[in-house]
Amino acid sequence: MPELHVRAVSGRNLYDAQTFGKQDPFCKVQVGNQVQKTKVHDNGGRFPVWNEKFIFRVNDPQLEQIVITIEDKNVVDNAYIGQCRVPVNSFLHGQVVDQWYPVTRGKNHRGEINLRVHLTLSKHKKEPSIFSQGVAQPQHMEGREGLYRSMDDGGVPHRRGSLANILGRGGSILDDVEPYASDSDEDSDHLNDDNDAHMIHHSPIPHLGFCYHGDVFYQRGLYTEALLYLSRLPRKTDPPLPSDLNHRLSTPSSSSSTRKTGMSKLKPMSRAGNHRDSIIPDVKDEGRDSRTTRKRQCAHAIDAMASNPILHPTLFSDNVIPTLLSLCRSKDAVTSRLCVSALCHLSGSQRGRELMLQHGCLSLLQAALLLPGNTDHHFNVLATFANLSIEDSFESMFVKEKALESMVQHHKASDAVERLASFTLFNLSCPSYTYPRINDVMRALVEHGRDCRDRLLLSQAFYNLTATKSNRMKIAAIPDAFEVVNVLAVTTSDPVIRSNALHSLWCLSDTEGCRRALILHGCIFATLDNVATESLGCEAMANVGALSSLAHLSNLLVDPALKTSVYKCMSLILAGERNVRHVDVAFFELLVSYTHSTSQDMKNISRYVLHGLGCLLAFTKPDSHSFLYNLAYLPKLLYHVLYKSFEPSGADEYLQGVLLYNITLRFPPTDVAKPSLARVLHFGKESPREDIRALACGMLFNLFQAPSLHQPLLTHDGVLDVLVNLLQLPSATSLDFETPCKCLDIICVVLDQQQLGEALAMALIYAVFPTIVQLCERGDSLVNAGCAACFARFGMVEPCRVQMVRNGLIASLSLLAGEDSPETLQLVVSTYSQLSCDPSICRELIEKGIVHSLASLAAAPEEDVRRACAIAFCNLSTSEDNIVTLVKHGALKALLVISCVKSNDAITRRMCMKAVMNLMRSEANIPTMCNDGLPWAFTIFAMSSEEQDFPILADAFCGLSFYKETRKGLAKVTNVPSSSFVMSSIRVGILNLLTDIDVAPPLLNAGLLGELNHLAEAASVDIRRMVAQILTAAFQSSPEARSKACHNITC
């Protein structure tokens, strides 16, 4: 690989980038991706000195350049001084160049820099080969430098690189050129060589398709080069020789000059269908001419070496090209084919092409192309022509002419030949190659472009032709050329191909004589379409006022196709949200005043108008473009959505739906509802497209935002049916739940506003309830949240509760109770609490499993959910007919979980205690409740009670003391002191406790006498009488307590 030695010596008269003091310049030297820096010259000012040398590896001297950037070293950020660019191909002569080069800053000349540059080339330059090994597998072509235009080069074409770069392969040519595959799928057989392990410095040299045993072979005659070539091939270990041959070789020779032919040592490899079987003759074929045999062997040896690019310099030094051209004149077809294969290999290098042109290979290649042979032979000849088309010498003119004729004649023979034709035409299209028959190249390229598979190479060839000004008028005279360029610019999905095609159109439009042809052949369509499909292009067009210009242009145009293209461009510009700010009143009136037609030519314009109006209303706000929301434009806008001549459920009807949705969103619903309701119902009921039905649902949602329209809309014929229809489950493959969710929102909005009478509200609930129950089975979280919200509102309508419970409401609520969303759970328990307020359905609720659902929700982390559960239990327990069933289904356990385990909220625990007291009204429940932990729960409640809980606590104490199973637990020391604050309220309960003999001592030890002393002084006779009864019962039950009390009194 070439090495570039660059020494940055010094600078003079540089730009001063530092305000105070002297600047500290340094250089950054870049070649390709390699960047190196010089040292900083402190206080170097405008005349710094560096004198540093750098070495770079150059991949392609023709393309790369030296970029020297000079900066001022600062603490925070370096200041830019200037830049110098020098192409590497200026030093291809190999001499040391010491010169001052200009430094530019922007567009101004700011000083010079002294560089000393030397480009060193390797001794043996590798060249890419056209072929991999073997004649039967014609190989790859080396690439030819093409042209490419960048956006910053000011429109000046420059070299694109080799074919390896054109095809998108990175790296150098030598490393990246890949072999062409022939039509044969067979690979060359390789021999195992014991000496290959020692060849580490090179890749293994491909072996021939035959066995070469030792160095006993020598050729007589004119073609002695075979000895030289065969001696360079890898040697193989000598196998055991046949006995008769051993006998002959062991016989001493009578003369030292006697040569051993050894031709029987060359045996072909067994390959089916390979013509190499006929290349090496057998000794048994005594009819073969020895001269022909030697020619074949020589051609075979040269072809084998030519397949290895490393050996090309050696072959050229041996003057192999004249030998091959001489062998090509042989009448032996095998020898000719081998020579053509070798020439094809050698034409992959520049030196080989030069030698072939110098020795006049054209006539031989023409004759070889006419020889009867297989596909591989013809491909080798055409590939050699393709490679020779790279050169730009005087000798190449006739070769190029023959190459063009051959490619045009054979380009449809096979895919590989078609690729050769593309490559050859690309070579001939480069403007730096002066080819007089450029008109023929253009016609051939246009003809080939219709079937060309390599669209990238085709687009680059067209750009190369249009980059030369002298070719543009010639291209404009070929109408079919515009067809090919338009196809490349519009239909391709590759941005590189599209960019090349657009650059070609730009080059043609730069020439005044070609502009009319561009318009006549529809190139304006491709240009507008491509500009408008690019987001930056749309924004740039809008910023320079393209909308107003296009609107004015549309009024002047008569051609429907061109007018359609203008409207399409306007529509694509309006598709950018940032571009609508450039819309003025005149442009909006042009769109809104458009009249639709059923004409096929104007059909697409209607589509673009609908799209543009929809984008305008969607992207603008009323405060920024007030003229868009002027009610005077509403009838014109409604004309576009009420037009019914479009294809049903087509793209136009969908755009009508988008526009109508934005109209209902931006304009007052009261002004839009009456004229547009019929169209909304058509979209929602008759359209089979889900997206249009979703838009219809959005329209209804926008209209129902006005409370005054609730009753008129629901009483309108068909609105409720459409709402139910839109509420249906989406298909199993659809993941769009927006439509049913929005319908559920409509139902909630209508019921929350309470603008409907009771009869209409019940009709709405009865109509949508079965569908909502089915929606709960789908399992989507958003849909389930909407269903729970609707059920919570349905539960507030008392006449509907019984019918809903009988039709599966409890089962649906049970499904919704399994959701993880706190909002959904809260809505579910709210529905439960609403339903439990109705005594007529409480029994049915319990039988359908409401207790189980509430018990599962009792452990929810949300306090609102737990409180709603407590309220529902309290409501369910108000009826004595239900309390036994509630306890049997575990209601007490759920209440204890809420009040004693999960909740710390006083209100929630108070609701739980009320529900427990309701459950205590049945004596049959007491044993079960005691087993479920009722005394323990009462103790916890008593210890954490507040003053407002005292009445409930007293009632609970008295209620528990009525039953024998709970008295012993109430007499604990931890309960009585806590209850002593409400002693006046629980005296009846204490008297109940004293009916058990074992209860009196714990009560007296807990301080009962002291509390009774205070009550004995009460003014109420009933209280004093109750105190006397308590003392009597206590002293009768415990003599020890009586004695202790008497002792305290006497003391």
mmCIF file of C-alpha atoms in Angstrom, residues 547-548 551-552 583-592:
data_model
loop_
_atom_site.group_PDB
_atom_site.id
_atom_site.type_symbol
_atom_site.label_atom_id
_atom_site.label_comp_id
_atom_site.label_asym_id
_atom_site.label_seq_id
_atom_site.Cartn_x
_atom_site.Cartn_y
_atom_site.Cartn_z
ATOM 1 C CA LEU A 547 -47.862 27.421 -0.947
ATOM 2 C CA SER A 548 -48.943 30.777 -2.322
ATOM 3 C CA ALA A 551 -51.937 28.121 -5.426
ATOM 4 C CA HIS A 552 -51.414 30.788 -8.037
ATOM 5 C CA VAL A 583 -51.141 29.317 5.181
ATOM 6 C CA ASP A 584 -52.925 32.559 4.390
ATOM 7 C CA VAL A 585 -56.551 33.376 3.646
ATOM 8 C CA ALA A 586 -56.140 33.189 -0.143
ATOM 9 C CA PHE A 587 -54.625 29.718 -0.011
ATOM 10 C CA PHE A 588 -57.289 28.458 2.393
ATOM 11 C CA GLU A 589 -60.082 29.836 0.217
ATOM 12 C CA LEU A 590 -58.538 28.053 -2.778
ATOM 13 C CA LEU A 591 -58.783 24.706 -1.008
ATOM 14 C CA VAL A 592 -62.128 25.200 0.669
#
